[in-house]
Structure formats: C-alpha cells, structure tokens
mmCIF file of C-alpha atoms in Angstrom:
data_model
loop_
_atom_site.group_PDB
_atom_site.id
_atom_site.type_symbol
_atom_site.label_atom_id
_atom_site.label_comp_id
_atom_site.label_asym_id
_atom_site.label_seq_id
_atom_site.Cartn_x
_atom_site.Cartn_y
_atom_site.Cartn_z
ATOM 1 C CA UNK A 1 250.010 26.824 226.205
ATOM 2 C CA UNK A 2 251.600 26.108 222.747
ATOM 3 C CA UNK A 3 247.368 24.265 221.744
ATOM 4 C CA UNK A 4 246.051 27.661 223.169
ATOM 5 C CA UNK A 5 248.647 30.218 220.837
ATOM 6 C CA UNK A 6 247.777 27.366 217.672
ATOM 7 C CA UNK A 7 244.010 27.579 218.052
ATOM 8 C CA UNK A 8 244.233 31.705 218.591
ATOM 9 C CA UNK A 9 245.783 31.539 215.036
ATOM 10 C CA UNK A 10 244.092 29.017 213.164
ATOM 11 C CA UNK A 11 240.769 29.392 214.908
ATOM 12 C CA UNK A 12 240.405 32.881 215.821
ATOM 13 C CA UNK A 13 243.146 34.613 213.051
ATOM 14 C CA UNK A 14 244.981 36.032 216.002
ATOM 15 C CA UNK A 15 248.686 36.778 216.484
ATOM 16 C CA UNK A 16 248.903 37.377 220.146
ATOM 17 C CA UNK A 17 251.467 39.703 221.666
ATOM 18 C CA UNK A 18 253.305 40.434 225.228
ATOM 19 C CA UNK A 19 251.276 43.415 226.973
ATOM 20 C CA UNK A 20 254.294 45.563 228.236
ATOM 21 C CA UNK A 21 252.101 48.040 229.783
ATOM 22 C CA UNK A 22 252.416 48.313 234.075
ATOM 23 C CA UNK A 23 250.160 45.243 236.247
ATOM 24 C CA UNK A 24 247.156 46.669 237.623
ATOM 25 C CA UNK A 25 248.012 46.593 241.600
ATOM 26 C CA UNK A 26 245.901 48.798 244.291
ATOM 27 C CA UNK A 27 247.488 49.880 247.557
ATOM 28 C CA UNK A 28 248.634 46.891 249.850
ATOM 29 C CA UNK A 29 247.266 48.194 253.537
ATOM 30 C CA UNK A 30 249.671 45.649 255.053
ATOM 31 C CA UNK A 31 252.253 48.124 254.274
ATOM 32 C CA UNK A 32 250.020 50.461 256.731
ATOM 33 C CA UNK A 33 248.664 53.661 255.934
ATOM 34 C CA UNK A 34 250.465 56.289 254.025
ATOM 35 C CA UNK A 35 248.387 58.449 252.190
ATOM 36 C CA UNK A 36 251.448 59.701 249.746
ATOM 37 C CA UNK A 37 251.788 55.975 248.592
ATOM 38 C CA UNK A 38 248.135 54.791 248.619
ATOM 39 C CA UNK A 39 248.256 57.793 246.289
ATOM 40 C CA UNK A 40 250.904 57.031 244.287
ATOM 41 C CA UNK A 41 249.666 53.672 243.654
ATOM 42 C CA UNK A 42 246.768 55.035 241.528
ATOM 43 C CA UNK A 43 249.166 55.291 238.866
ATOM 44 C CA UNK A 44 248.459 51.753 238.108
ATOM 45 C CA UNK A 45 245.207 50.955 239.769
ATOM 46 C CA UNK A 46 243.574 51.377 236.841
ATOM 47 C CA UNK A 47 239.801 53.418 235.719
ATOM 48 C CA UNK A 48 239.500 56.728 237.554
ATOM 49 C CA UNK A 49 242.152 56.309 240.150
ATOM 50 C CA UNK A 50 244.518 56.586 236.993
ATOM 51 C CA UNK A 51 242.782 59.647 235.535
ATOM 52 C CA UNK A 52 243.520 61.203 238.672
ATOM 53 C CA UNK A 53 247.040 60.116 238.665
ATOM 54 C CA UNK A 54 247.869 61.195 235.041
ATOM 55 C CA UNK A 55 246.008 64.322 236.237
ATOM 56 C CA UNK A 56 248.323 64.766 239.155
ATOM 57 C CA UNK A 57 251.432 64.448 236.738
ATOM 58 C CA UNK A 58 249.952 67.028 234.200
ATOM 59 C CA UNK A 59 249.470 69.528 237.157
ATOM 60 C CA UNK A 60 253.219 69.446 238.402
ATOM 61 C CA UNK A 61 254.152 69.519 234.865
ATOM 62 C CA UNK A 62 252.535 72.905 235.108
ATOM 63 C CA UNK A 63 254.386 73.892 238.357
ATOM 64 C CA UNK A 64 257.482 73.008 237.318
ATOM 65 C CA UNK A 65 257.708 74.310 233.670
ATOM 66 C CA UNK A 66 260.008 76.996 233.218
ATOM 67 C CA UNK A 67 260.755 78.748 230.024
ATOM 68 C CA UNK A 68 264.943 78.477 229.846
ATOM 69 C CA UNK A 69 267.220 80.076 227.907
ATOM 70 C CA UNK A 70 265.763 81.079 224.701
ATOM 71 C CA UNK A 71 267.220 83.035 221.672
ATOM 72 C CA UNK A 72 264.568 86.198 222.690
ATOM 73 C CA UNK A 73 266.241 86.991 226.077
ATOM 74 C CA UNK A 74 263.043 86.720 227.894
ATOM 75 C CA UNK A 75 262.947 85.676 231.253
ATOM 76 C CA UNK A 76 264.030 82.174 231.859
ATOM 77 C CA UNK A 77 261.943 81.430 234.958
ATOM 78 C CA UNK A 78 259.405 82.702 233.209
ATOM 79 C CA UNK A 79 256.392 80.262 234.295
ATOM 80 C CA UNK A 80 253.271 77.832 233.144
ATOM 81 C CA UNK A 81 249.918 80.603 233.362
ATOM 82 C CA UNK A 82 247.296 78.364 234.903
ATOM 83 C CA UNK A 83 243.916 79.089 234.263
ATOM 84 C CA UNK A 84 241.650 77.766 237.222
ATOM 85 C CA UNK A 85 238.151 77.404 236.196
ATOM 86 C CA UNK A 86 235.292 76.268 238.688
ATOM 87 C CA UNK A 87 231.673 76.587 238.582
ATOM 88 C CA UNK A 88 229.532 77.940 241.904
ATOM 89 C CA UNK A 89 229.207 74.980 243.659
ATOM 90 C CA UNK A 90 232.710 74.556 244.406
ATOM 91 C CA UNK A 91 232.327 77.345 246.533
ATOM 92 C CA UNK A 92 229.453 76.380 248.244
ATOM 93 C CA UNK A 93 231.046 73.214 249.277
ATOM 94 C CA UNK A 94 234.501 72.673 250.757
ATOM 95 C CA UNK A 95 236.366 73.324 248.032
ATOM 96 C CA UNK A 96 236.199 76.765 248.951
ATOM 97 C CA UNK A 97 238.806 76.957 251.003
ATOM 98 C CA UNK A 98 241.442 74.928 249.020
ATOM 99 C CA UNK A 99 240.981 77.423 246.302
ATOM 100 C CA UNK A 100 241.374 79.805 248.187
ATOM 101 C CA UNK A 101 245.304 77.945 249.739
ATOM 102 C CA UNK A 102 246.054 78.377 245.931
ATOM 103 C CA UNK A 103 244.978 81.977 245.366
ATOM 104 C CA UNK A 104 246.841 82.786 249.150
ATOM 105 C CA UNK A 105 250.150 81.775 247.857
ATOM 106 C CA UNK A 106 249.846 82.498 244.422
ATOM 107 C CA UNK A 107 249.747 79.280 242.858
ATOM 108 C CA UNK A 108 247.419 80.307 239.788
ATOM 109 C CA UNK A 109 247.664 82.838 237.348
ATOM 110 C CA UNK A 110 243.826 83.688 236.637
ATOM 111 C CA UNK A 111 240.432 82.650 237.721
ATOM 112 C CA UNK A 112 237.094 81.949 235.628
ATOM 113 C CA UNK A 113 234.056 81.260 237.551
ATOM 114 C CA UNK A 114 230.387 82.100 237.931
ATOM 115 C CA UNK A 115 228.226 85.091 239.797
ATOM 116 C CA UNK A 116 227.275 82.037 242.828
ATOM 117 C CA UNK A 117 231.001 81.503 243.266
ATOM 118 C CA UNK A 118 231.872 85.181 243.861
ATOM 119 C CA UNK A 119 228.578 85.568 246.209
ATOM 120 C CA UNK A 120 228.967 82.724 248.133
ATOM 121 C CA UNK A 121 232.438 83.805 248.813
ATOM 122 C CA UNK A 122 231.170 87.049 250.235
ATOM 123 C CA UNK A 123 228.526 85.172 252.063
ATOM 124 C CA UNK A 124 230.456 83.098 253.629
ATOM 125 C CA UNK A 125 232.544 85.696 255.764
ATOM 126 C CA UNK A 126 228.840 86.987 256.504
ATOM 127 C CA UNK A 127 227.225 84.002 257.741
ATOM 128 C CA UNK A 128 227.234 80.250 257.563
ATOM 129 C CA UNK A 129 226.091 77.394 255.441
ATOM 130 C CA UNK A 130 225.738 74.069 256.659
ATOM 131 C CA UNK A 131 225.317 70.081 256.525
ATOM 132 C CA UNK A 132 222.051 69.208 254.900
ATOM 133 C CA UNK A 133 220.255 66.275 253.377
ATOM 134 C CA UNK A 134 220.008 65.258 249.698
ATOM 135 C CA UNK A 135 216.819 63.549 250.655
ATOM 136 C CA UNK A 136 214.946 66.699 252.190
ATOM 137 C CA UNK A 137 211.421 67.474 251.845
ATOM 138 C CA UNK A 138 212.135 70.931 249.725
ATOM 139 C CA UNK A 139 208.406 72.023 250.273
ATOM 140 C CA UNK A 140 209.292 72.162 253.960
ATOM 141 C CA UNK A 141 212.596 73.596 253.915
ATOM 142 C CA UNK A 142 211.281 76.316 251.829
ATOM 143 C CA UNK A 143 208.796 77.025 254.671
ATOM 144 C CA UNK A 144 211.956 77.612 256.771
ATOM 145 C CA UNK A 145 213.493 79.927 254.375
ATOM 146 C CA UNK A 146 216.207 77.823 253.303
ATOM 147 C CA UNK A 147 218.361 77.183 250.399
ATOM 148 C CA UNK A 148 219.348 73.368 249.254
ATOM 149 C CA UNK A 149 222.779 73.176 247.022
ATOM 150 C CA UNK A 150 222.654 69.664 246.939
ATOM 151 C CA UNK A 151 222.932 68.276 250.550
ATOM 152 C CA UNK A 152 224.034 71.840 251.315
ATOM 153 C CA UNK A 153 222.251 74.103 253.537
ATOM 154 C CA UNK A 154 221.968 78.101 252.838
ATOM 155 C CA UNK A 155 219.672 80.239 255.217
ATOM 156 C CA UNK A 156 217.607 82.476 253.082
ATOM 157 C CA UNK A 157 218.827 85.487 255.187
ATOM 158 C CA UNK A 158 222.247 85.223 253.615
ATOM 159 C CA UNK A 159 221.257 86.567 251.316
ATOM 160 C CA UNK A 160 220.034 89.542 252.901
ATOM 161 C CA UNK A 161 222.884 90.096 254.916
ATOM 162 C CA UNK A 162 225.044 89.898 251.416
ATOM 163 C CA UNK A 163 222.457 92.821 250.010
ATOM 164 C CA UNK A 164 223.074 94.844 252.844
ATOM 165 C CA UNK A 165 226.868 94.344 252.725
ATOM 166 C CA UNK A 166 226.779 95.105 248.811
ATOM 167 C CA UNK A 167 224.722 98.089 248.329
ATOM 168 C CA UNK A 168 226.431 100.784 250.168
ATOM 169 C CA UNK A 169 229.329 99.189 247.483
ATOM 170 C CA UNK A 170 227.084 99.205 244.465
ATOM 171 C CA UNK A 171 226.142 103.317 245.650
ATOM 172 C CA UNK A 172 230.395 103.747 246.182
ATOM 173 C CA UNK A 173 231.162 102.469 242.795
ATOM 174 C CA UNK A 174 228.614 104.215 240.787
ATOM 175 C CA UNK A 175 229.556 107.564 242.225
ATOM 176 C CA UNK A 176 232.716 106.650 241.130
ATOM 177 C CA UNK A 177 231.533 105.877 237.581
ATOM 178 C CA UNK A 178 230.026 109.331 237.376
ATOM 179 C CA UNK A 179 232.280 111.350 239.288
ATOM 180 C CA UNK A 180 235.555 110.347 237.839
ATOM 181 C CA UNK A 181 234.413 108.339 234.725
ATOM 182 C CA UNK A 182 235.084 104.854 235.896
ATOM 183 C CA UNK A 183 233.777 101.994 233.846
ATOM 184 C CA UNK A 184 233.402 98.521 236.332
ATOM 185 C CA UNK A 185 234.059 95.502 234.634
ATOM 186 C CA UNK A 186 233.136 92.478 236.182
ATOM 187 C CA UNK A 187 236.903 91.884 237.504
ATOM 188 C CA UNK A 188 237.487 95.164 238.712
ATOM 189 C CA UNK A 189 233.692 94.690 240.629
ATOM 190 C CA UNK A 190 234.765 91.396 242.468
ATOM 191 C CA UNK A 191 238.632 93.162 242.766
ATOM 192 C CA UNK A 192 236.781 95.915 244.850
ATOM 193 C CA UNK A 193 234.888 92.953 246.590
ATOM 194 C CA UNK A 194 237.581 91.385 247.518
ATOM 195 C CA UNK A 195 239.394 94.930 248.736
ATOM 196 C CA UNK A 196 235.565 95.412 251.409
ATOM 197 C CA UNK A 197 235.572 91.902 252.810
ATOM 198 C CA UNK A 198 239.152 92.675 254.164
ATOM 199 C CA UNK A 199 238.499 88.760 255.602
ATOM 200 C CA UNK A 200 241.164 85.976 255.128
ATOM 201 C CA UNK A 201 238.770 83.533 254.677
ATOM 202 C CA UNK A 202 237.985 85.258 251.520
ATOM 203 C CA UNK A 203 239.326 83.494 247.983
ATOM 204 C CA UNK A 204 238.654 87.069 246.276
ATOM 205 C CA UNK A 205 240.541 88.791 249.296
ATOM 206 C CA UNK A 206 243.762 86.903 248.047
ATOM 207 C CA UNK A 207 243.111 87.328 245.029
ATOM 208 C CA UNK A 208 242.948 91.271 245.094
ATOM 209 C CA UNK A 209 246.024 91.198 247.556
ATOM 210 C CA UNK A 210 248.021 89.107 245.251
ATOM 211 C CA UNK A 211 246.395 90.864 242.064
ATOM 212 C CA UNK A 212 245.249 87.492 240.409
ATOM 213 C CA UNK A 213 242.343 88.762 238.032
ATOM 214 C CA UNK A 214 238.859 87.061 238.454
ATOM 215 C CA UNK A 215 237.033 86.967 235.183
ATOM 216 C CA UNK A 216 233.205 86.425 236.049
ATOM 217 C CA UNK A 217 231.158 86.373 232.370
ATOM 218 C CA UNK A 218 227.853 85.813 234.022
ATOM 219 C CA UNK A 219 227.884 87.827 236.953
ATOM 220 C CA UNK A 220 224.350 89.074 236.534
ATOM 221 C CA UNK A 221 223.421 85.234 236.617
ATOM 222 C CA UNK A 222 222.976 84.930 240.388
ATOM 223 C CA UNK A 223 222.087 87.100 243.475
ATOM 224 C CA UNK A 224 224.289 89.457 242.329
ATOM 225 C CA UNK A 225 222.470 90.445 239.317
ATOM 226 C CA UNK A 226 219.732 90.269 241.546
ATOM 227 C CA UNK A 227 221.016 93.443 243.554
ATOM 228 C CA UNK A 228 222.396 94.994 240.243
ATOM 229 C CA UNK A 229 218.443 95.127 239.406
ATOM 230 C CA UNK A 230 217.584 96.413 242.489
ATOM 231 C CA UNK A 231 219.970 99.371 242.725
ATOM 232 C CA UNK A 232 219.130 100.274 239.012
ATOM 233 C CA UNK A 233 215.361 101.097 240.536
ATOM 234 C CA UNK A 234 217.320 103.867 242.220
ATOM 235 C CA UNK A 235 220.369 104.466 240.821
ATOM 236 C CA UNK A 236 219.661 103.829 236.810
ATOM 237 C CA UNK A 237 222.586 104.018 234.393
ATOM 238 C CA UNK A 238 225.058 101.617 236.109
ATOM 239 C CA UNK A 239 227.115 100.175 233.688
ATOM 240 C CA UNK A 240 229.266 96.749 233.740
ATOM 241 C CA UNK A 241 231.590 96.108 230.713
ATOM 242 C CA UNK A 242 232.286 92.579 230.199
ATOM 243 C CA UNK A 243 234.100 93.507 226.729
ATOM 244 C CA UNK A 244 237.291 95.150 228.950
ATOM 245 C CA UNK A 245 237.304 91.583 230.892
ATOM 246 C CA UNK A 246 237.187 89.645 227.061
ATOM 247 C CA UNK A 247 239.851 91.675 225.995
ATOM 248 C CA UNK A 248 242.112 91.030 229.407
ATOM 249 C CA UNK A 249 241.274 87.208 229.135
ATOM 250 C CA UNK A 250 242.081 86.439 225.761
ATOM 251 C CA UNK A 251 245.311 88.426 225.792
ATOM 252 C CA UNK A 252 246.181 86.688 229.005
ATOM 253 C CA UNK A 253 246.188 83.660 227.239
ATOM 254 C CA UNK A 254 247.640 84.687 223.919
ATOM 255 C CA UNK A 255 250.985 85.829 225.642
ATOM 256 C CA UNK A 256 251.237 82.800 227.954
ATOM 257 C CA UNK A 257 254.688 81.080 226.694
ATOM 258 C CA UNK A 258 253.283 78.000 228.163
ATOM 259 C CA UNK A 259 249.353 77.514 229.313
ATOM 260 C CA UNK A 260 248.228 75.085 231.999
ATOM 261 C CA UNK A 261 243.982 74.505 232.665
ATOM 262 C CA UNK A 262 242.880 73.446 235.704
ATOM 263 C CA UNK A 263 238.779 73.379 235.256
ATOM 264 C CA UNK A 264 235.827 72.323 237.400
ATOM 265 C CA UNK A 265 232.662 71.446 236.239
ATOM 266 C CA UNK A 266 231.870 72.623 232.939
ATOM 267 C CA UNK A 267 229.435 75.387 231.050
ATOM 268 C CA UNK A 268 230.643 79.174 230.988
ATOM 269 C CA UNK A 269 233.815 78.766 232.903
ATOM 270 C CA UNK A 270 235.159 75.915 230.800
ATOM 271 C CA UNK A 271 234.283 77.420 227.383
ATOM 272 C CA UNK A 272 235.425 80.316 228.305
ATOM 273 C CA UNK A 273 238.672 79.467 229.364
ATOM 274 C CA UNK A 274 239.048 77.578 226.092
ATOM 275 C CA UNK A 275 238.087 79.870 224.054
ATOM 276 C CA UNK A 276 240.572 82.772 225.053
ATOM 277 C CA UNK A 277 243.199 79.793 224.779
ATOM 278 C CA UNK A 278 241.610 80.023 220.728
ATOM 279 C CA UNK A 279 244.070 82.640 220.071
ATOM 280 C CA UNK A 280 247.352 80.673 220.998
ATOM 281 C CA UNK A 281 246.033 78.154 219.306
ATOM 282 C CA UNK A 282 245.207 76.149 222.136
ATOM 283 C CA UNK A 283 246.295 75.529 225.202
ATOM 284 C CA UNK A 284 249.724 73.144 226.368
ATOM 285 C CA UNK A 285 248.202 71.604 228.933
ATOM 286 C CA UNK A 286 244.706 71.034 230.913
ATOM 287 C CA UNK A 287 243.065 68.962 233.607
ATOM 288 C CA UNK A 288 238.869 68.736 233.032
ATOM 289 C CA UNK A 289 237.242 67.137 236.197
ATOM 290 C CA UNK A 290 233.088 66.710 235.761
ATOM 291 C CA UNK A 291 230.623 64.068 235.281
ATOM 292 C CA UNK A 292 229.531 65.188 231.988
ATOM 293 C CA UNK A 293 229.220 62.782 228.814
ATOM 294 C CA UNK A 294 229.279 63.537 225.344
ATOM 295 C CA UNK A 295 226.119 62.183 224.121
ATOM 296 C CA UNK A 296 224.188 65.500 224.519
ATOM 297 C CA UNK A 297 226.861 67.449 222.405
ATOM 298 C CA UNK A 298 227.236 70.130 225.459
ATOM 299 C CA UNK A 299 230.675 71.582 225.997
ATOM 300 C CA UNK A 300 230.727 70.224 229.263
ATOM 301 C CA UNK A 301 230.551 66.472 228.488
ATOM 302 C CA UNK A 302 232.542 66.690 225.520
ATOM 303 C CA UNK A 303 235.701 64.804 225.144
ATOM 304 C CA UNK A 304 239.030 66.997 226.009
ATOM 305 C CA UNK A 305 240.250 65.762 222.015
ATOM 306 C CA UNK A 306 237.046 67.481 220.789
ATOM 307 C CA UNK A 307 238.714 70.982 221.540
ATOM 308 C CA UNK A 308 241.847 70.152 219.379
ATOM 309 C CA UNK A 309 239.589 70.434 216.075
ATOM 310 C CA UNK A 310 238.773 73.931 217.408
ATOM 311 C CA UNK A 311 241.974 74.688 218.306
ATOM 312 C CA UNK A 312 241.021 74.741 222.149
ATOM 313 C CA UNK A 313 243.913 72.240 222.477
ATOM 314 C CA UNK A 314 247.486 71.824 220.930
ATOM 315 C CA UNK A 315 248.078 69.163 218.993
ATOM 316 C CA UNK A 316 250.539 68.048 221.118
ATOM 317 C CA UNK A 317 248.771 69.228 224.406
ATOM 318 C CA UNK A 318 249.112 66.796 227.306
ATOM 319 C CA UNK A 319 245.280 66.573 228.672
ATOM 320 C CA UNK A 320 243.308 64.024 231.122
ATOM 321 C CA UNK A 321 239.414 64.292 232.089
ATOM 322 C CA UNK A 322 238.712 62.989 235.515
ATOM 323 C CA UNK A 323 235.038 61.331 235.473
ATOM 324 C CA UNK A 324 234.469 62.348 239.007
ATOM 325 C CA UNK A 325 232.252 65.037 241.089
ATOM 326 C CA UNK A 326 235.053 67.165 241.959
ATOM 327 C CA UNK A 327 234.800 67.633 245.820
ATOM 328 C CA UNK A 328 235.996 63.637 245.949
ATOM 329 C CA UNK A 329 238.721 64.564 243.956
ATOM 330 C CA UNK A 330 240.586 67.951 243.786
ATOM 331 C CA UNK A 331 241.267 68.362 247.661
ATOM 332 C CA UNK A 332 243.531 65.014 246.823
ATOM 333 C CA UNK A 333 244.693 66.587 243.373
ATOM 334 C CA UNK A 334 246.143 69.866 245.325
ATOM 335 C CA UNK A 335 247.448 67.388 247.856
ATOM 336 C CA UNK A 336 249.814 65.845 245.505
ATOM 337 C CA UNK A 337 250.596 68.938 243.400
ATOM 338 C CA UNK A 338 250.670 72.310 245.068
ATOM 339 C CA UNK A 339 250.796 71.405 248.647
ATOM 340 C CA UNK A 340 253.739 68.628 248.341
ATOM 341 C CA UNK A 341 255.711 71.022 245.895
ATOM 342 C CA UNK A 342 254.489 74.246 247.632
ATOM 343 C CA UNK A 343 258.077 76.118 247.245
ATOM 344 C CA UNK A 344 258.067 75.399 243.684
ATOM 345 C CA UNK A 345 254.423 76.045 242.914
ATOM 346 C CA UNK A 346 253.871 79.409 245.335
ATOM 347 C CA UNK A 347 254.763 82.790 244.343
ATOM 348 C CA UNK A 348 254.970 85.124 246.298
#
C-alpha cells in the first residue's frame, strides 16, 4: 500500500485523498421485498436511481415548505406553488390517472400542458385507448382507422365522438361571447371542459372543482384546433385570448413566496413554465424528467444550470434532471412524495 501511495506521487504527481462520499449499495432482496426501502436505497445506488432519489427529496421539500413567521404578517402556512408541466403523451399513457390523484386532492398549484393532453382527457371518459405494439405495420393499422402513440392504441372514432361531445360546447360558448361579451381564454375553455365532462375520471374535472388553472399555450395544436377550424366554417369570429392566460401565468409565478417545478417532457410546457418563473427571477426549486440531451441546443435537452444564466433558475435553486421516459419513473416519484405524505401535501 505505502509502494502504491509513493509511485501515485512520484510517478503519476498525485496526492490521493479519502472519498467521504456514501458506498454505492443496491437493495439487498434477502431482506425481502419492501418497496419503501428498495426505494430508499436509490439514494446511494448510484446513475439514475439517484437522480430519482435527489428528485424525490426536492419534491417533499416542496410539500413541506412553509413560509413562517415573517416581518410582513403574511400567512405563515403559506405554501410551495408547484407548477406541474407535462406534455400529451402523459395523458395518453397511464400517467393519466396519477395526475389526475394530484389535481383530486389538490396537491399542485397550476398546470401547463399541451392541446393532446386536454383532448385525450376528454376522450378518455368517451371511449377507450388500448395496448398496442411499437412494432406495428402503420400502413395496416391506418387501414383500420387507428391511431399509434407509441405502443398505444387510439380508435380513429375517438375522435369523432370528442367532436360531437365538443361542438354543441364550442356553439354554447360563442353565444356566450356575443351575447354577454365573454372573451375564452384557453383556461377558462378547458375550465368549462372540465365543468361538461362532470366524470371523475377526468384530470380537468378536478381541476375545475378544485379551481387549479390549466394553462394550455398551444391548444389549437391538436384535434382541438382541429374543431376550432371547423366551427369557424359556421360560426366565424370565435375568439381565444391566450394573452389573459400569459398574464395569469406569469403573475402566478411572480407572487409565489416559494416556487416548486415538477415538468414532463420538454418543448412548450417546460419553457413556458420557466419563463413565467423569469419574473421572480427564477424559480426555488424544480424536478425535469425527459430523455433529451443538450447537443441540439433545444430547450428540452438542455441542462437544468442552463436556465440559471436566464434567470429560469435561482442561483441557489435546488434542481435534479431525471434521464428517464417518464411513465418508468413518476408513478414511483408520486409514490414517495405525495402519496406517503398525502396529509401534508393535499389541500383540500
């Protein structure tokens, strides 16, 4: 030992030093299975296990953070607002219906996603979709009028049923807008969405009942847009604002006392998340889970640090991105966060 640390320094021009940092251990199965301490043991278990595990810490530092006593007299249970961001897919999978536990119980402050999450939503207290095959021969699926997300089946007709549901809405609304000199945004459209489904199984159903807004930038970017375009051949002069749903977002952010981002996937519901959190100069604390890498330059592969030098981040923000396709890994991140401290995290 004493030849090895001589030859490190005369050799190699080392000084070596005592790593004080925790052993990588996995789970021992020995022990049997517990699922709370196979989880707990990613803590140490080193590459994305550990991600998950720091981002599993950041999320109940969000739950937990309270505001105190403070010289202001403000509220001193005043909370964390968490931002929960999540791109369409997550809806069309699983992951549905664990963001829709969080919006039930109030466990988020605000939503960001895109026009497919909000229709597939809708779609889903419709109709079905189901188990498919990531190797399927597209050409004939198409023949049998349906929809591939992935290994993800959608029958075509869905989306008929969803046109036939939304219409008579679309006709509502605009009579509305001329009668009484409403202007929709796109929250107040999926708010009244959520108000017609009147169906549990609904994420935009809780949200409306427990008023968490649901700020959609793209919603013409989808089947939803499609019908917009359709009811304009009739009913021209319909008008969605997405400048009242800017204005909501970004003040949302710039009075949080403490902001916590929860974001899946990347693209217009991580940027714009981000951005509102611009005028707080950043936000406190934020959990990224997607696959994307930087070397493109796009906004979804970029490092978290990258959004300190726009002042996306604090300086001081606590942060983790989970390399990871997010099905595997939120259902497990809600597991150990809002659903093991669900009296602390809920409310209402």
């Amino acid at each position: 030992m004493k030849q090895a640390e001589e030859q490190y320094q005369t050799l190699y021009k080392l000084q070596p030093e005592p790593v004080t940092t925790p052993e990588i251990k996995g789970y021992d199965f020995n022990q049997g299975v517990d699922f709370d301490a196979l989880l707990n043991s990613y803590a140490n278990f080193g590459l994305q296990a550990t991600q998950l595990s720091t981002a599993i810490d950041i999320v109940n530092k969000m739950i937990n953070w309270r505001l105190g006593p403070n010289e202001d007299n403000e509220d001193p249970n005043t909370r964390c607002t968490i931002f929960l961001g999540y791109t369409s897919n997550m809806v069309s999978s699983g992951n549905r219906d664990i963001i829709k536990y969080l919006a039930q119980h109030k466990m988020i402050d605000a939503i960001v996603t895109t026009a497919g999450a909000i229709e597939e939503d809708l779609m889903k207290c419709i109709s079905t979709f189901h188990k498919g095959d990531w190797q399927a021969n597209d050409k004939e699926i198409r023949l049998k009028a349906i929809c591939r997300i992935g290994n993800i089946y959608v029958p075509a007709a869905n989306y008929g049923k969803l046109e036939d549901w939304l219409l008579p809405i679309f006709q509502e609304m605009y009579k509305e807008q001329k009668e009484k000199g409403t202007i929709w945004s796109p929250s107040s459209m999926i708010k009244r969405f959520g108000e017609r489904i009147n169906d549990e199984r609904s994420i935009y159903y809780w949200c409306t009942k427990n008023n968490i807004p649901v700020y959609c930038p793209a919603l013409t970017d989808g089947a939803i847009g499609d019908m917009m375009f359709h009811f304009n051949y009739k009913e021209q002069g319909f008008i969605c604002d997405i400048l009242q749903d800017v204005v909501a977002l970004n003040k949302k952010a710039m009075y949080a006392k403490k902001s916590g981002l929860i974001i899946l996937g990347g693209g217009v519901v991580k940027h714009h998340i981000m951005n509102a959190n611009i005028w707080r100069n950043g936000a406190d604390m934020a959990v990224f889970i997607n696959t994307g890498i930087q070397y493109d330059g796009s906004d979804a592969g970029a490092k978290p640090s990258e959004g300190i030098t726009w002042g996306k981040l604090r300086m001081d923000a606590e942060y983790v991105k989970v390399f990871s396709e997010a099905t595997l890994v939120f259902p497990l991140l809600v597991a150990q966060t809002f659903a093991k401290y669900f009296q602390e995290a809920k409310r209402v």
